[in-house]
PDB file of C-alpha atoms in Angstrom:
ATOM      1  CA  MET A 290       0.000   0.000   0.000  1.00 48.00           C
ATOM      2  CA  SER A 291       1.478   3.329  -1.045  1.00 44.00           C
ATOM      3  CA  THR A 292       1.468   5.881   1.769  1.00 57.00           C
ATOM      4  CA  GLU A 293       1.482   9.509   0.664  1.00 59.00           C
ATOM      5  CA  LEU A 294       1.336  11.660   3.787  1.00 61.00           C
ATOM      6  CA  ALA A 295       2.040  15.314   4.426  1.00 52.00           C
ATOM      7  CA  TRP A 296       4.817  15.507   7.002  1.00 50.00           C
ATOM      8  CA  GLN A 297       7.130  18.365   7.960  1.00 55.00           C
ATOM      9  CA  PRO A 298      10.508  17.510   9.548  1.00 56.00           C
ATOM     10  CA  SER A 299      11.589  19.250  12.731  1.00 53.00           C
ATOM     11  CA  LEU A 300      13.305  22.620  12.359  1.00 39.00           C
ATOM     12  CA  PHE A 301      16.079  21.214  14.512  1.00 42.00           C
ATOM     13  CA  GLU A 302      16.722  18.081  12.477  1.00 50.00           C
ATOM     14  CA  GLY A 303      16.671  17.553   8.727  1.00 45.00           C
ATOM     15  CA  ALA A 304      14.904  14.573   7.191  1.00 44.00           C
ATOM     16  CA  GLU A 305      18.281  12.869   6.748  1.00 49.00           C
ATOM     17  CA  GLY A 306      19.525  13.559  10.285  1.00 67.00           C
ATOM     18  CA  ARG A 307      22.166  11.247  11.752  1.00 90.00           C
ATOM     19  CA  PHE A 308      20.747   8.157  13.474  1.00 95.00           C
ATOM     20  CA  ARG A 309      22.116   7.405  16.924  1.00 97.00           C
ATOM     21  CA  LEU A 310      20.805   5.748  20.074  1.00 98.00           C
ATOM     22  CA  ASP A 311      21.745   6.573  23.642  1.00 97.00           C
ATOM     23  CA  PRO A 312      23.121   3.281  25.054  1.00 95.00           C
ATOM     24  CA  GLY A 313      23.414   4.860  28.507  1.00 97.00           C
ATOM     25  CA  PHE A 314      19.707   5.786  28.649  1.00 98.00           C
ATOM     26  CA  ALA A 315      20.482   9.241  30.024  1.00 94.00           C
ATOM     27  CA  GLY A 316      17.443  10.982  31.402  1.00 94.00           C
ATOM     28  CA  LEU A 317      15.441   7.771  31.797  1.00 98.00           C
ATOM     29  CA  ARG A 318      12.887   8.029  34.577  1.00 98.00           C
ATOM     30  CA  ARG A 319      10.809   5.199  36.039  1.00 98.00           C
ATOM     31  CA  HIS A 320       7.177   5.827  36.942  1.00 98.00           C
ATOM     32  CA  GLU A 321       5.912   3.288  39.471  1.00 98.00           C
ATOM     33  CA  LEU A 322       2.243   2.459  38.959  1.00 97.00           C
ATOM     34  CA  THR A 323       0.131   0.059  41.048  1.00 96.00           C
ATOM     35  CA  GLN A 324       0.071  -3.725  41.404  1.00 94.00           C
ATOM     36  CA  GLY A 325       3.700  -4.128  40.338  1.00 95.00           C
ATOM     37  CA  ALA A 326       3.386  -2.195  37.063  1.00 96.00           C
ATOM     38  CA  TRP A 327       5.869   0.453  35.932  1.00 98.00           C
ATOM     39  CA  VAL A 328       6.663   2.700  32.958  1.00 98.00           C
ATOM     40  CA  ASP A 329      10.126   3.945  31.958  1.00 98.00           C
ATOM     41  CA  VAL A 330      10.386   7.118  29.862  1.00 98.00           C
ATOM     42  CA  ALA A 331      13.605   8.318  28.174  1.00 98.00           C
ATOM     43  CA  PRO A 332      13.139  11.571  26.206  1.00 97.00           C
ATOM     44  CA  GLY A 333      15.228  11.904  23.044  1.00 97.00           C
ATOM     45  CA  TRP A 334      16.593   8.349  23.253  1.00 98.00           C
ATOM     46  CA  CYS A 335      16.761   8.094  19.439  1.00 97.00           C
ATOM     47  CA  GLU A 336      18.618  10.833  17.586  1.00 96.00           C
ATOM     48  CA  GLY A 337      17.715  11.162  13.904  1.00 96.00           C
ATOM     49  CA  ALA A 338      14.058  10.313  14.506  1.00 96.00           C
ATOM     50  CA  ASP A 339      12.816  12.491  11.628  1.00 96.00           C
ATOM     51  CA  GLY A 340      15.027  10.742   9.095  1.00 95.00           C
ATOM     52  CA  LEU A 341      13.959   7.324  10.364  1.00 96.00           C
ATOM     53  CA  LEU A 342      10.288   8.299  10.161  1.00 97.00           C
ATOM     54  CA  ALA A 343      10.737   9.415   6.551  1.00 95.00           C
ATOM     55  CA  ARG A 344      12.318   6.053   5.689  1.00 94.00           C
ATOM     56  CA  LEU A 345       9.566   4.039   7.355  1.00 96.00           C
ATOM     57  CA  LEU A 346       6.802   6.029   5.665  1.00 95.00           C
ATOM     58  CA  ARG A 347       8.511   5.492   2.325  1.00 94.00           C
ATOM     59  CA  GLU A 348       9.724   1.895   2.576  1.00 93.00           C
ATOM     60  CA  VAL A 349       7.486  -0.127   4.921  1.00 94.00           C
ATOM     61  CA  PRO A 350       4.762  -2.123   3.082  1.00 91.00           C
ATOM     62  CA  TRP A 351       1.898  -0.712   5.147  1.00 90.00           C
ATOM     63  CA  GLY A 352      -1.536  -2.286   5.200  1.00 74.00           C
ATOM     64  CA  PRO A 353      -4.066  -3.388   4.384  1.00 68.00           C
ATOM     65  CA  GLN A 354      -5.919  -2.451   7.560  1.00 59.00           C
ATOM     66  CA  ARG A 355      -6.415  -5.312   9.971  1.00 62.00           C
ATOM     67  CA  ARG A 356      -9.910  -6.355  11.037  1.00 55.00           C
ATOM     68  CA  VAL A 357     -10.366  -6.287  14.806  1.00 57.00           C
ATOM     69  CA  ARG A 358     -13.236  -7.231  17.081  1.00 57.00           C
ATOM     70  CA  MET A 359     -14.831  -4.275  18.850  1.00 53.00           C
ATOM     71  CA  TYR A 360     -17.882  -4.617  21.064  1.00 50.00           C
ATOM     72  CA  ASP A 361     -20.375  -6.729  19.067  1.00 60.00           C
ATOM     73  CA  GLY A 362     -18.775  -6.507  15.628  1.00 56.00           C
ATOM     74  CA  VAL A 363     -15.602  -6.607  13.560  1.00 56.00           C
ATOM     75  CA  VAL A 364     -14.266  -3.323  12.188  1.00 64.00           C
ATOM     76  CA  ALA A 365     -11.222  -2.030  10.328  1.00 69.00           C
ATOM     77  CA  GLU A 366      -8.527  -1.014  12.794  1.00 80.00           C
ATOM     78  CA  PRO A 367      -8.067   2.785  12.560  1.00 86.00           C
ATOM     79  CA  ARG A 368      -4.302   2.644  11.906  1.00 93.00           C
ATOM     80  CA  LEU A 369      -1.874   0.768   9.636  1.00 94.00           C
ATOM     81  CA  THR A 370       0.602  -1.819  10.918  1.00 93.00           C
ATOM     82  CA  HIS A 371       3.511  -3.996   9.880  1.00 94.00           C
ATOM     83  CA  ARG A 372       5.335  -6.732  11.794  1.00 92.00           C
ATOM     84  CA  TRP A 373       8.770  -8.334  11.666  1.00 93.00           C
ATOM     85  CA  VAL A 374      10.106 -11.392  13.509  1.00 89.00           C
ATOM     86  CA  LEU A 375      13.809 -11.748  14.341  1.00 86.00           C
ATOM     87  CA  GLY A 376      15.762 -14.944  14.931  1.00 76.00           C
ATOM     88  CA  GLU A 377      14.450 -18.389  14.087  1.00 63.00           C
ATOM     89  CA  GLY A 378      11.006 -17.129  13.066  1.00 57.00           C
ATOM     90  CA  PHE A 379      12.364 -14.981  10.211  1.00 56.00           C
ATOM     91  CA  ASP A 380      11.856 -16.430   6.715  1.00 58.00           C
ATOM     92  CA  PRO A 381      14.058 -14.532   4.193  1.00 56.00           C
ATOM     93  CA  LEU A 382      12.090 -16.037   1.287  1.00 51.00           C
ATOM     94  CA  SER A 383       8.746 -14.577   2.334  1.00 51.00           C
ATOM     95  CA  ASP A 384       9.420 -11.914   4.972  1.00 63.00           C
ATOM     96  CA  THR A 385      10.841  -8.430   4.540  1.00 78.00           C
ATOM     97  CA  ALA A 386      13.873  -7.725   6.695  1.00 86.00           C
ATOM     98  CA  PRO A 387      13.384  -5.015   9.330  1.00 92.00           C
ATOM     99  CA  PRO A 388      15.374  -1.794   8.838  1.00 94.00           C
ATOM    100  CA  PRO A 389      18.792  -2.081  10.512  1.00 95.00           C
ATOM    101  CA  GLU A 390      17.981   0.863  12.798  1.00 97.00           C
ATOM    102  CA  LEU A 391      15.114  -1.118  14.330  1.00 97.00           C
ATOM    103  CA  VAL A 392      17.310  -4.187  14.767  1.00 96.00           C
ATOM    104  CA  GLU A 393      19.864  -2.017  16.597  1.00 97.00           C
ATOM    105  CA  MET A 394      17.103  -0.667  18.826  1.00 98.00           C
ATOM    106  CA  ALA A 395      16.011  -4.215  19.687  1.00 97.00           C
ATOM    107  CA  GLU A 396      19.567  -5.201  20.592  1.00 96.00           C
ATOM    108  CA  VAL A 397      20.257  -2.130  22.772  1.00 98.00           C
ATOM    109  CA  LEU A 398      16.912  -2.466  24.548  1.00 98.00           C
ATOM    110  CA  GLY A 399      17.466  -6.187  25.062  1.00 96.00           C
ATOM    111  CA  ARG A 400      20.762  -5.569  26.831  1.00 97.00           C
ATOM    112  CA  ARG A 401      19.160  -2.941  29.059  1.00 97.00           C
ATOM    113  CA  TYR A 402      16.130  -5.015  30.070  1.00 96.00           C
ATOM    114  CA  GLY A 403      17.612  -8.516  29.981  1.00 95.00           C
ATOM    115  CA  VAL A 404      15.237  -9.974  27.375  1.00 94.00           C
ATOM    116  CA  ALA A 405      15.518 -10.852  23.679  1.00 93.00           C
ATOM    117  CA  PHE A 406      13.219  -8.573  21.712  1.00 95.00           C
ATOM    118  CA  THR A 407      12.365 -10.814  18.762  1.00 93.00           C
ATOM    119  CA  GLN A 408       9.143  -9.150  17.558  1.00 93.00           C
ATOM    120  CA  ILE A 409       9.148  -5.649  16.072  1.00 96.00           C
ATOM    121  CA  GLY A 410       5.976  -3.843  15.083  1.00 95.00           C
ATOM    122  CA  ALA A 411       5.422  -0.492  13.391  1.00 96.00           C
ATOM    123  CA  ASN A 412       2.069   1.231  13.942  1.00 96.00           C
ATOM    124  CA  LEU A 413       1.219   4.154  11.663  1.00 97.00           C
ATOM    125  CA  TYR A 414      -1.228   6.808  12.837  1.00 96.00           C
ATOM    126  CA  ARG A 415      -1.855   8.727   9.609  1.00 95.00           C
ATOM    127  CA  ASP A 416      -3.794  11.617  11.145  1.00 96.00           C
ATOM    128  CA  GLY A 417      -5.838  12.537  14.207  1.00 96.00           C
ATOM    129  CA  ALA A 418      -8.618  10.097  13.298  1.00 95.00           C
ATOM    130  CA  ASP A 419      -6.295   7.091  13.643  1.00 95.00           C
ATOM    131  CA  SER A 420      -6.139   5.640  17.143  1.00 95.00           C
ATOM    132  CA  VAL A 421      -5.996   2.486  19.247  1.00 93.00           C
ATOM    133  CA  ALA A 422      -8.567   1.646  21.920  1.00 89.00           C
ATOM    134  CA  TRP A 423      -7.888   0.647  25.530  1.00 91.00           C
ATOM    135  CA  HIS A 424      -6.114  -2.713  25.681  1.00 87.00           C
ATOM    136  CA  GLY A 425      -3.267  -4.765  27.123  1.00 82.00           C
ATOM    137  CA  ASP A 426      -0.881  -6.748  24.948  1.00 76.00           C
ATOM    138  CA  ARG A 427      -2.883  -9.791  23.833  1.00 68.00           C
ATOM    139  CA  VAL A 428      -0.279 -12.394  24.861  1.00 62.00           C
ATOM    140  CA  ALA A 429       1.622 -10.558  27.592  1.00 60.00           C
ATOM    141  CA  ARG A 430      -1.492  -9.734  29.590  1.00 60.00           C
ATOM    142  CA  GLU A 431      -1.701 -13.407  30.619  1.00 68.00           C
ATOM    143  CA  LEU A 432       1.836 -13.378  32.071  1.00 72.00           C
ATOM    144  CA  PRO A 433       2.917 -12.347  35.596  1.00 77.00           C
ATOM    145  CA  SER A 434       5.307  -9.811  34.026  1.00 87.00           C
ATOM    146  CA  ALA A 435       6.376  -8.698  30.557  1.00 91.00           C
ATOM    147  CA  THR A 436       8.339  -5.881  28.913  1.00 95.00           C
ATOM    148  CA  VAL A 437       7.006  -3.937  25.928  1.00 95.00           C
ATOM    149  CA  ALA A 438       9.071  -1.030  24.555  1.00 98.00           C
ATOM    150  CA  LEU A 439       7.830   1.769  22.291  1.00 98.00           C
ATOM    151  CA  VAL A 440       9.814   4.350  20.332  1.00 98.00           C
ATOM    152  CA  SER A 441       7.788   7.304  19.045  1.00 98.00           C
ATOM    153  CA  LEU A 442       8.520   8.954  15.687  1.00 98.00           C
ATOM    154  CA  GLY A 443       6.745  11.950  14.184  1.00 97.00           C
ATOM    155  CA  ALA A 444       3.865  13.893  15.684  1.00 97.00           C
ATOM    156  CA  VAL A 445       3.252  14.111  19.416  1.00 97.00           C
ATOM    157  CA  ARG A 446       0.166  12.101  20.396  1.00 97.00           C
ATOM    158  CA  PRO A 447      -1.238  11.451  23.891  1.00 98.00           C
ATOM    159  CA  PHE A 448      -0.409   8.015  25.304  1.00 98.00           C
ATOM    160  CA  ARG A 449      -2.683   7.086  28.193  1.00 98.00           C
ATOM    161  CA  LEU A 450      -2.749   4.313  30.776  1.00 98.00           C
ATOM    162  CA  ARG A 451      -5.425   3.314  33.286  1.00 97.00           C
ATOM    163  CA  PRO A 452      -5.770   0.478  35.810  1.00 96.00           C
ATOM    164  CA  HIS A 453      -7.685  -2.512  34.505  1.00 89.00           C
ATOM    165  CA  GLY A 454     -11.090  -2.351  36.156  1.00 84.00           C
ATOM    166  CA  GLY A 455     -11.023   1.382  36.785  1.00 84.00           C
ATOM    167  CA  GLY A 456      -9.113   3.936  38.795  1.00 88.00           C
ATOM    168  CA  GLU A 457      -6.932   6.998  38.301  1.00 92.00           C
ATOM    169  CA  GLY A 458      -4.912   6.892  35.094  1.00 95.00           C
ATOM    170  CA  VAL A 459      -1.735   8.567  33.867  1.00 97.00           C
ATOM    171  CA  GLY A 460      -0.765  10.132  30.562  1.00 98.00           C
ATOM    172  CA  PHE A 461       2.382  10.881  28.582  1.00 98.00           C
ATOM    173  CA  LEU A 462       3.140  12.959  25.483  1.00 98.00           C
ATOM    174  CA  PRO A 463       6.002  11.093  23.752  1.00 98.00           C
ATOM    175  CA  GLY A 464       7.740  13.171  21.096  1.00 96.00           C
ATOM    176  CA  PRO A 465      10.080  12.262  18.227  1.00 97.00           C
ATOM    177  CA  GLY A 466      12.741   9.823  19.398  1.00 98.00           C
ATOM    178  CA  ASP A 467      11.278   9.333  22.884  1.00 98.00           C
ATOM    179  CA  LEU A 468      11.335   5.861  24.437  1.00 98.00           C
ATOM    180  CA  LEU A 469       8.529   4.474  26.607  1.00 98.00           C
ATOM    181  CA  VAL A 470       8.794   1.030  28.197  1.00 98.00           C
ATOM    182  CA  MET A 471       5.961  -0.747  30.008  1.00 97.00           C
ATOM    183  CA  GLY A 472       7.055  -3.453  32.424  1.00 96.00           C
ATOM    184  CA  GLY A 473       6.220  -5.577  35.416  1.00 95.00           C
ATOM    185  CA  SER A 474       2.517  -6.419  35.514  1.00 94.00           C
ATOM    186  CA  CYS A 475       1.592  -3.468  33.260  1.00 94.00           C
ATOM    187  CA  GLN A 476       0.099  -5.514  30.397  1.00 91.00           C
ATOM    188  CA  ARG A 477      -1.961  -7.575  32.841  1.00 90.00           C
ATOM    189  CA  THR A 478      -3.115  -5.003  35.387  1.00 94.00           C
ATOM    190  CA  TRP A 479      -3.224  -1.813  33.297  1.00 95.00           C
ATOM    191  CA  GLN A 480      -4.546  -0.833  29.867  1.00 94.00           C
ATOM    192  CA  HIS A 481      -3.151   1.713  27.422  1.00 95.00           C
ATOM    193  CA  ALA A 482      -4.553   3.680  24.481  1.00 96.00           C
ATOM    194  CA  VAL A 483      -3.751   6.307  21.856  1.00 97.00           C
ATOM    195  CA  PRO A 484      -6.983   8.358  21.583  1.00 97.00           C
ATOM    196  CA  LYS A 485      -8.232  10.270  18.572  1.00 96.00           C
ATOM    197  CA  VAL A 486      -7.345  13.968  18.377  1.00 96.00           C
ATOM    198  CA  ARG A 487      -8.776  16.827  16.338  1.00 95.00           C
ATOM    199  CA  ALA A 488      -5.795  17.019  13.966  1.00 95.00           C
ATOM    200  CA  SER A 489      -2.336  15.482  13.780  1.00 95.00           C
ATOM    201  CA  ALA A 490       0.583  14.952  11.429  1.00 96.00           C
ATOM    202  CA  PRO A 491       1.682  11.312  10.886  1.00 96.00           C
ATOM    203  CA  ARG A 492       3.136   9.343  13.781  1.00 98.00           C
ATOM    204  CA  VAL A 493       4.801   5.919  13.838  1.00 98.00           C
ATOM    205  CA  SER A 494       5.081   3.946  17.064  1.00 98.00           C
ATOM    206  CA  VAL A 495       7.773   1.259  16.857  1.00 98.00           C
ATOM    207  CA  GLN A 496       6.996  -1.578  19.266  1.00 97.00           C
ATOM    208  CA  PHE A 497       9.358  -4.233  20.645  1.00 97.00           C
ATOM    209  CA  ARG A 498       8.166  -7.451  22.291  1.00 93.00           C
ATOM    210  CA  HIS A 499      10.217 -10.302  23.704  1.00 89.00           C
ATOM    211  CA  ALA A 500       9.605 -14.024  23.227  1.00 76.00           C
ATOM    212  CA  TYR A 501       7.073 -15.404  25.671  1.00 68.00           C
ATOM    213  CA  PRO A 502       7.218 -18.887  27.203  1.00 61.00           C
ATOM    214  CA  ARG A 503       4.343 -21.054  26.003  1.00 55.00           C
TER     215      ARG A 503
END
């Protein structure tokens, strides 16, 4: 699916800005939630975020939209996605290789959090009408603990979390190159969402999951 989207790079970084990660995770702050859940946030963890976003918009084979169950029916998910699998699950004859920048992210994050991030997803929010409803990771929410990392590229969109079953929530505004990691019981005891907004430039959320014991 061809993706033609209007997107303006940051005034502080050209579309071909140098890509670099911060292996020391400077500025990372942990937010303790309830029931053993936590969220780490590292602003500006990825340098060259605008250039990487431009590449993903241009090169990733986005779509078609997935069909998801919502309430009593099945609807088109209001965003575009693509998935890669690293390691033994990768088939070079049928699968596209993930961009090397995303592989480097998976490796650096894996060393930090002590897990092998073998699943990489890219979620494209084309405009303010694209969103994702309240949910926990479908597999990880059944586990006592799990780690899911997100790197935000492009427009700033609200990222919200709330306790499963109700209670006071929290919100973040990840910007280009910011890292957000959900850990502990977060996928099981909390839900997260990216709500619709009135207007927005494109945003890509790059998601990293580790292998789960079956």
